[in-house]
Coordinates of C-alpha atoms in Angstrom, one line a residue:
M114 CA -15.1 -8.6 -19.0
C115 CA -17.4 -8.4 -16.5
E116 CA -18.9 -11.2 -14.8
C117 CA -22.6 -10.6 -17.1
N118 CA -20.3 -11.1 -20.2
P119 CA -20.6 -14.7 -21.0
Q120 CA -17.6 -14.2 -23.5
S121 CA -14.6 -13.9 -21.2
L122 CA -13.1 -17.1 -19.9
D123 CA -12.8 -18.5 -16.6
L124 CA -8.6 -19.5 -17.3
K125 CA -5.5 -17.9 -16.4
T126 CA -3.6 -15.2 -19.1
P127 CA -2.7 -18.1 -22.0
R128 CA 1.2 -17.8 -22.6
N129 CA 2.7 -15.2 -24.6
I130 CA 0.1 -13.3 -25.4
H131 CA -1.2 -9.4 -23.8
L132 CA -2.6 -9.3 -20.4
T133 CA -6.1 -8.2 -19.9
A134 CA -9.0 -8.9 -18.4
F135 CA -10.7 -10.6 -20.7
Y136 CA -9.1 -13.7 -18.4
K137 CA -11.1 -14.2 -14.8
R138 CA -8.1 -15.6 -13.3
S139 CA -5.7 -12.5 -13.8
F140 CA -4.6 -10.6 -11.7
A141 CA -5.5 -8.2 -14.2
H142 CA -9.8 -9.5 -14.4
H143 CA -9.4 -8.4 -10.2
T144 CA -7.9 -5.1 -11.6
V145 CA -10.5 -3.8 -13.6
K146 CA -13.0 -6.0 -12.0
N147 CA -12.1 -4.3 -8.0
R148 CA -9.8 -2.1 -7.8
M149 CA -10.0 0.1 -10.6
P150 CA -12.8 0.8 -8.7
I151 CA -12.4 1.7 -5.3
I152 CA -9.6 3.8 -6.2
I153 CA -12.0 6.0 -8.5
T154 CA -14.4 5.9 -5.2
Q155 CA -11.3 6.6 -3.6
V156 CA -10.3 10.1 -5.8
I157 CA -13.8 11.2 -5.4
D158 CA -14.2 10.4 -0.8
G159 CA -10.8 12.4 -1.3
L160 CA -12.7 15.1 -3.0
V161 CA -15.6 15.6 -0.5
R162 CA -13.5 15.3 2.4
N163 CA -12.1 18.5 0.9
K164 CA -15.0 20.5 -0.5
A165 CA -15.2 22.6 2.3
Q166 CA -10.8 23.8 2.0
I167 CA -11.7 24.0 -2.1
A168 CA -15.2 25.9 -1.6
K169 CA -12.0 28.4 0.3
D170 CA -9.8 28.6 -2.2
D171 CA -11.7 28.5 -5.4
G172 CA -15.7 30.3 -4.0
E173 CA -18.7 29.1 -6.0
E174 CA -16.4 28.9 -8.9
G175 CA -14.4 26.2 -7.6
Q176 CA -17.7 23.7 -5.9
E177 CA -19.2 24.2 -9.4
D178 CA -16.1 22.6 -10.7
L179 CA -15.6 19.6 -7.3
K180 CA -19.6 18.5 -8.5
S181 CA -18.7 17.6 -12.5
V182 CA -15.1 16.6 -11.0
I183 CA -17.4 13.9 -9.2
A184 CA -20.1 13.6 -11.7
E185 CA -17.1 12.1 -14.3
L186 CA -15.8 11.0 -11.9
S187 CA -19.2 8.3 -11.0
K188 CA -19.6 7.9 -14.8
L189 CA -16.3 6.8 -15.6
K190 CA -16.4 3.5 -12.8
Y191 CA -19.9 2.6 -14.1
E192 CA -18.2 2.5 -17.4
I193 CA -15.7 0.1 -15.8
Q194 CA -18.3 -2.3 -14.0
T195 CA -20.9 -2.4 -17.3
N196 CA -17.9 -2.7 -19.1
K197 CA -18.8 0.0 -21.7
S198 CA -15.9 0.9 -24.7
L199 CA -13.7 3.2 -24.1
R200 CA -14.4 6.8 -25.4
K201 CA -11.7 8.6 -26.6
I202 CA -9.8 12.0 -24.0
V203 CA -11.6 14.7 -23.7
S204 CA -8.5 18.0 -23.8
K205 CA -6.5 20.2 -25.8
S206 CA -3.1 18.5 -24.0
S207 CA -0.4 16.7 -26.0
D208 CA -1.1 13.9 -25.8
V209 CA -4.7 13.1 -26.3
K210 CA -4.2 12.0 -30.0
F211 CA -2.0 9.5 -29.3
Y212 CA -4.1 8.1 -26.8
N213 CA -7.4 8.1 -29.0
D214 CA -5.6 7.1 -32.2
Y215 CA -4.1 4.1 -30.4
I216 CA -8.0 3.3 -28.8
N217 CA -9.3 3.3 -33.1
A218 CA -6.8 1.2 -33.6
Q219 CA -7.5 -1.2 -31.2
M220 CA -10.7 -1.1 -32.7
G221 CA -9.0 -1.7 -35.6
V222 CA -7.6 -5.1 -34.9
E223 CA -10.2 -6.0 -32.0
G224 CA -13.5 -4.8 -32.7
N225 CA -15.0 -3.4 -29.7
V226 CA -13.1 -2.4 -27.2
T227 CA -14.4 -2.2 -23.9
F228 CA -11.9 -2.8 -20.3
F229 CA -12.4 -5.6 -20.1
S230 CA -11.9 -6.9 -23.7
A231 CA -8.8 -4.2 -23.7
I232 CA -5.2 -4.9 -23.4
W233 CA -3.7 -4.2 -19.6
L234 CA -1.9 -1.8 -20.0
L235 CA -4.0 0.3 -21.9
S236 CA -7.3 0.0 -19.4
E237 CA -4.9 1.1 -16.3
C238 CA -3.7 3.4 -18.3
Y239 CA -7.0 5.1 -19.9
M240 CA -8.4 5.1 -16.2
Y241 CA -6.0 7.5 -14.4
R242 CA -6.1 9.7 -18.0
R243 CA -9.0 10.5 -17.2
I244 CA -9.2 10.8 -13.9
R245 CA -6.8 13.7 -15.6
E246 CA -9.8 14.1 -17.7
A247 CA -12.3 15.1 -15.3
F248 CA -10.1 18.4 -13.9
E249 CA -8.7 19.5 -16.9
L250 CA -12.2 20.4 -17.5
T251 CA -12.5 22.5 -15.1
N252 CA -11.7 26.6 -14.8
K253 CA -10.5 26.3 -11.0
L254 CA -9.4 22.5 -10.4
K255 CA -7.1 22.8 -13.8
D256 CA -3.9 21.3 -11.9
Y257 CA -5.8 19.6 -8.7
D258 CA -3.5 16.4 -7.7
P259 CA -6.2 13.7 -6.3
F260 CA -3.4 11.7 -4.8
V261 CA -1.3 14.3 -3.1
K262 CA -1.6 13.1 0.8
Q263 CA -2.2 9.8 0.3
K264 CA 1.6 11.1 -0.9
R265 CA 2.7 12.8 1.9
D266 CA 0.8 10.6 4.4
S267 CA 2.8 8.2 2.8
Y268 CA 6.2 9.7 3.8
F269 CA 5.2 11.0 6.9
Q270 CA 4.7 6.8 7.7
A271 CA 7.6 6.5 6.4
L272 CA 10.3 9.0 8.3
P273 CA 11.3 7.1 11.2
L274 CA 13.1 4.3 7.5
I275 CA 13.7 7.4 5.9
T276 CA 15.2 8.6 9.4
V277 CA 17.7 5.3 9.4
L278 CA 18.4 5.5 5.8
G279 CA 19.4 8.7 5.8
Q280 CA 22.0 8.0 8.8
Y281 CA 23.2 5.2 6.5
L282 CA 23.6 6.6 3.8
L283 CA 25.9 9.7 5.9
G284 CA 28.0 6.8 7.3
Y285 CA 28.5 5.4 3.8
L286 CA 29.6 8.6 2.7
E287 CA 31.4 9.9 5.0
Q288 CA 33.8 6.8 5.0
S289 CA 36.0 7.2 2.5
P290 CA 35.7 8.3 -1.1
K291 CA 36.3 5.2 -3.0
P292 CA 33.4 2.8 -3.3
T293 CA 32.9 -0.7 -3.0
K294 CA 31.1 -3.2 -4.7
D295 CA 29.7 -4.0 -1.4
E296 CA 28.2 -1.3 -0.7
F297 CA 26.6 0.2 -3.8
I298 CA 25.0 -2.7 -4.1
K299 CA 23.5 -3.1 -0.1
L300 CA 22.1 0.4 -1.6
L301 CA 21.0 -1.2 -4.8
K302 CA 18.5 -4.2 -2.7
I303 CA 17.5 -0.9 -0.4
N304 CA 16.4 0.5 -3.0
L305 CA 15.0 -2.5 -4.3
W306 CA 12.4 -3.6 -1.1
G307 CA 11.2 0.1 -1.4
N308 CA 9.8 -0.6 -4.2
K309 CA 7.2 -2.4 -2.4
C310 CA 5.7 1.0 -1.1
D311 CA 2.8 1.0 -4.0
L312 CA -0.3 2.9 -3.2
S313 CA -1.5 2.1 -6.3
L314 CA -0.9 -2.1 -5.2
T315 CA -2.7 -1.4 -2.2
N316 CA -5.0 1.1 -3.0
G317 CA -3.9 3.4 -1.1
E318 CA -3.6 2.4 2.3
I319 CA -0.2 2.6 3.9
S320 CA 2.0 -0.2 5.2
S321 CA 2.5 -0.6 8.7
N322 CA 5.8 -3.2 8.3
M323 CA 8.0 -1.0 7.0
E324 CA 11.1 -0.9 8.7
D325 CA 10.9 -4.9 7.6
L326 CA 12.2 -3.3 3.8
F327 CA 15.2 -2.5 5.6
N328 CA 16.5 -6.6 7.0
L329 CA 18.2 -7.3 3.9
D330 CA 19.1 -10.6 4.5
N331 CA 15.8 -12.0 4.9
L332 CA 15.1 -10.4 2.2
E333 CA 17.6 -12.5 0.3
P334 CA 15.4 -15.0 0.1
N335 CA 13.3 -13.4 -2.3
I336 CA 15.3 -11.9 -5.1
L337 CA 14.7 -14.2 -7.8
C338 CA 17.2 -13.1 -10.5
D339 CA 19.9 -10.7 -9.2
H340 CA 22.0 -9.0 -11.4
S341 CA 23.8 -6.8 -9.0
E342 CA 27.1 -7.3 -9.6
K343 CA 26.3 -6.6 -13.7
V344 CA 25.3 -3.4 -12.4
W345 CA 27.5 -2.5 -10.3
T346 CA 30.4 -3.8 -13.6
V347 CA 28.8 -0.7 -15.9
V348 CA 28.6 1.7 -12.8
S349 CA 32.2 1.1 -11.7
T350 CA 34.6 0.8 -15.0
G351 CA 34.7 3.0 -18.2
N352 CA 33.1 6.8 -18.9
S353 CA 30.3 8.8 -18.7
T354 CA 28.4 12.0 -18.3
F355 CA 24.7 10.1 -17.7
I356 CA 23.2 8.2 -15.4
D357 CA 19.0 7.9 -15.5
V358 CA 16.7 6.3 -13.3
V359 CA 12.7 6.7 -14.3
F360 CA 11.1 6.6 -11.4
D361 CA 8.6 5.1 -9.8
N362 CA 6.5 6.3 -5.8
S363 CA 7.2 9.0 -4.5
G364 CA 7.3 8.4 -0.3
Y365 CA 9.4 5.8 1.1
E366 CA 10.9 4.5 -2.2
V367 CA 11.9 7.5 -4.0
F368 CA 13.9 8.3 -1.2
T369 CA 15.8 5.2 -2.4
D370 CA 16.3 6.9 -4.6
L371 CA 17.5 9.3 -3.9
C372 CA 20.1 7.8 -1.1
L373 CA 21.8 5.8 -4.7
A374 CA 21.7 9.2 -7.2
D375 CA 23.3 10.7 -4.2
Y376 CA 26.4 7.9 -3.5
L377 CA 26.5 7.2 -7.4
I378 CA 27.3 11.8 -7.6
S379 CA 29.4 11.5 -4.4
K380 CA 31.8 8.4 -5.8
K381 CA 32.3 10.0 -9.1
L382 CA 30.9 7.1 -9.8
T383 CA 29.2 9.5 -12.5
S384 CA 29.4 12.9 -13.2
K385 CA 25.4 13.7 -13.4
I386 CA 21.5 11.9 -12.7
R387 CA 18.7 12.5 -15.2
F388 CA 15.5 11.7 -13.3
Y389 CA 12.4 11.5 -15.3
V390 CA 8.8 11.7 -13.6
K391 CA 5.7 11.7 -14.5
T392 CA 3.1 14.9 -16.8
I393 CA 0.4 14.1 -14.6
P394 CA -1.2 12.7 -11.3
W395 CA -0.4 8.9 -12.3
F396 CA -0.9 5.4 -10.4
I397 CA -2.0 7.1 -7.3
S398 CA 2.0 7.0 -6.0
D399 CA 4.1 7.6 -8.7
V400 CA 6.1 10.9 -8.5
M401 CA 5.7 14.4 -10.0
I402 CA 7.6 17.4 -9.8
H403 CA 6.3 19.0 -7.4
D404 CA 6.4 15.6 -5.1
F405 CA 10.4 16.0 -5.6
H406 CA 10.2 19.1 -4.5
W407 CA 8.4 18.7 -1.7
I408 CA 9.8 15.4 0.0
L409 CA 13.3 18.6 -0.1
G410 CA 11.3 21.1 1.6
Q411 CA 10.0 18.0 4.3
L412 CA 14.1 16.9 4.4
K413 CA 15.0 21.0 4.6
T414 CA 13.2 21.2 8.2
N415 CA 13.2 18.3 9.0
P416 CA 14.6 17.9 13.2
D417 CA 16.5 14.8 13.0
E418 CA 20.3 16.7 11.5
S419 CA 21.4 14.2 9.3
L420 CA 18.1 15.0 7.1
R421 CA 18.9 18.5 6.7
K422 CA 22.0 17.8 5.5
L423 CA 21.6 15.5 3.1
G424 CA 17.6 17.8 1.7
E425 CA 20.3 20.2 1.4
K426 CA 23.0 18.8 -0.3
W427 CA 20.0 17.4 -2.9
T428 CA 18.3 20.5 -3.6
N429 CA 22.4 21.9 -4.6
Y430 CA 22.3 19.2 -7.0
V431 CA 19.9 19.6 -7.9
D432 CA 20.6 23.6 -8.4
N433 CA 23.8 23.0 -9.4
Q434 CA 22.2 20.2 -12.3
T435 CA 24.3 18.1 -11.0
W436 CA 20.5 16.3 -10.6
I437 CA 18.4 16.9 -13.6
L438 CA 14.8 17.0 -13.8
I439 CA 12.9 15.6 -17.7
E440 CA 9.1 15.6 -17.5
D441 CA 8.1 13.7 -20.9
D442 CA 4.4 12.3 -21.6
F443 CA 5.9 9.5 -24.0
W444 CA 5.9 7.7 -19.6
T445 CA 1.6 8.8 -18.9
L446 CA 0.7 6.9 -22.2
P447 CA -1.2 3.2 -22.7
V448 CA 1.8 1.5 -24.9
D449 CA 4.4 0.1 -24.0
F450 CA 8.3 1.1 -24.9
S451 CA 8.9 0.1 -28.1
Y452 CA 6.7 1.8 -29.4
M453 CA 9.0 4.6 -28.2
R454 CA 11.7 5.1 -30.6
N455 CA 8.8 6.1 -33.5
T456 CA 6.9 7.4 -31.8
K457 CA 9.5 9.5 -29.1
P458 CA 12.5 9.5 -31.0
L459 CA 13.9 12.0 -28.9
L460 CA 13.4 10.3 -26.2
Y461 CA 15.1 7.5 -26.7
K462 CA 18.3 9.1 -27.9
K463 CA 18.3 11.4 -24.6
L464 CA 18.6 7.6 -23.0
A465 CA 21.2 6.3 -25.4
E466 CA 23.4 8.8 -23.4
A467 CA 22.9 7.7 -21.0
K468 CA 25.8 5.1 -19.7
L469 CA 23.2 3.1 -17.4
V470 CA 19.0 3.0 -17.5
I471 CA 17.5 2.1 -14.1
F472 CA 13.8 1.7 -14.7
K473 CA 11.9 1.7 -11.3
G474 CA 8.7 -0.2 -10.0
D475 CA 6.5 -2.8 -11.9
L476 CA 4.8 -0.8 -14.0
N477 CA 8.4 0.1 -16.3
Y478 CA 8.4 -3.8 -16.7
R479 CA 5.4 -4.0 -17.2
K480 CA 6.3 -1.2 -19.8
L481 CA 9.7 -2.5 -20.9
F482 CA 8.4 -6.8 -21.6
G483 CA 4.9 -6.0 -23.8
E484 CA 2.9 -6.5 -21.2
R485 CA 2.6 -10.0 -22.4
N486 CA 2.7 -13.3 -20.8
W487 CA 5.5 -14.1 -21.0
D488 CA 7.3 -17.6 -20.0
P489 CA 8.8 -16.5 -17.5
T490 CA 12.6 -18.7 -19.1
T491 CA 12.1 -16.0 -21.6
P492 CA 15.1 -14.6 -22.7
I493 CA 15.1 -10.4 -20.9
D494 CA 16.2 -9.6 -24.4
E495 CA 13.7 -11.4 -26.3
A496 CA 11.0 -9.9 -24.0
L497 CA 12.1 -5.9 -24.6
Q498 CA 11.5 -6.5 -28.3
N499 CA 14.8 -4.4 -29.4
F500 CA 13.3 -1.6 -26.7
N501 CA 17.3 -1.1 -26.0
P502 CA 18.7 2.1 -26.5
T503 CA 22.0 1.3 -23.5
K504 CA 22.5 -0.7 -20.7
L505 CA 19.4 -1.4 -18.5
C506 CA 18.8 -2.5 -15.4
T507 CA 15.2 -3.1 -13.5
L508 CA 14.9 -3.4 -9.7
R509 CA 11.2 -4.2 -9.0
T510 CA 8.8 -6.3 -6.2
I511 CA 6.2 -8.2 -8.5
K512 CA 2.8 -7.0 -8.3
A513 CA 1.6 -7.9 -12.0
D514 CA 1.2 -11.4 -13.4
I515 CA 4.0 -10.5 -15.8
V516 CA 7.6 -11.8 -15.2
C517 CA 10.1 -12.3 -17.9
G518 CA 14.6 -13.7 -17.8
L519 CA 14.1 -16.2 -15.2
A520 CA 16.2 -19.7 -14.6
Q521 CA 14.3 -23.4 -15.7
G522 CA 12.6 -24.0 -12.8
V523 CA 12.1 -20.8 -10.7
A524 CA 8.3 -20.1 -11.8
E525 CA 7.8 -23.4 -11.1
K526 CA 8.7 -23.8 -7.3
M527 CA 7.4 -20.9 -6.9
E528 CA 3.7 -21.8 -8.2
S529 CA 4.3 -24.9 -5.5
I530 CA 4.5 -21.8 -2.6
S531 CA 1.5 -19.6 -4.0
E532 CA -0.2 -18.9 -6.6
K533 CA -0.6 -14.9 -6.4
W534 CA 3.1 -15.3 -5.6
M535 CA 3.1 -12.7 -9.1
E536 CA 0.8 -10.2 -7.3
T537 CA 1.4 -10.0 -3.9
G538 CA 4.8 -7.5 -4.4
D539 CA 7.3 -10.1 -1.9
Y540 CA 8.7 -11.4 -4.5
G541 CA 12.2 -9.5 -6.0
L542 CA 13.8 -8.6 -9.5
I543 CA 17.0 -6.8 -9.9
Q544 CA 17.9 -8.2 -14.1
F545 CA 20.2 -6.1 -16.2
T546 CA 21.1 -6.6 -20.2
E547 CA 24.4 -4.8 -21.8
K548 CA 22.0 -5.3 -25.3
I549 CA 22.2 -1.6 -27.6
V550 CA 20.0 -1.4 -30.6
L551 CA 20.8 2.6 -31.4
I552 CA 18.1 4.5 -34.0

């Protein structure tokens, strides 16, 4: 809870309980106390900087909407900083009933649910959902994405590295029609380290040393669990129409996602890729449909021939349904994925059609493994709590204090190196399970 609340504890999160800002030595506490108010402040500042454009596009009504949104966001920031109870979401959108029913259910279990007492996943998702609500309640700004500039800036800053990777990919694709294990694993690890580019971790700031993400030999010791050979075995054997990818971040990371997807298609390791995108602006840099199409448009008009070639090729993939984009509001609900079988059984069954589902990033990891402070040696399938629609791979740089599936002694070694090893994104995981639980 907040600093003024004597019920908060100056402890790390105990083992096997949900992550929550109640424990002051947790990353959840740092997030709710410091990072979340900063993110709201940045949204407000961005709106103020863009007020002239909003007035030009939407006139006086847009200006009034802008005032309304800023007022709502200021109120939300105050509620977080003073540890207020989570009020119900006010909107006509399809996800609202679930949000409000879930908040009520948590109150039935925990009593009063506040930003610092709630499960961290609920507190953080709720903040982004409230940001969305502020825009939904307007007349002219309903579809406004307050993070679009940051997402696009991250792409432009990464362009030198994107250009190198694009040329590198085309070299792979032109060498031979047959895939190789070494090529695949190298692209998989490039994809893993692309997950360091997470604007929600850096409060919207863009890293200045992105070229380090391509130095795989230097980064190899930082992969604490590496099931890449198992992933290769799955993608290179058997027949299946689909491999699915649950996106995380825009910018450089999504470009690495698309490079891996192109390799899988071009080398005939699958015939179709399904990409799952967010339905609302989410955790600053998460991919929405408009972000995906914007990046393809940028590639097609880039001065570099390799990027233009990829942009045209990937647009054709979308046009002929080789690549399929899927929206579902389940991905922005405030719960872990064990809820999917009952809440969205059709989505669970859709994932079950795939040979493999690749989950990108930290938030997906938190949702996969139940937002608990597991013992780091907890087996992956135990922590998944029967969320096993098909074979799963998770690619994640560690930016939250939840991890499982590590070998004995690894976590202790990391703790001796740095108490903050689970917060920096400097260490990565490539984890896999072949267990399947159908419905």
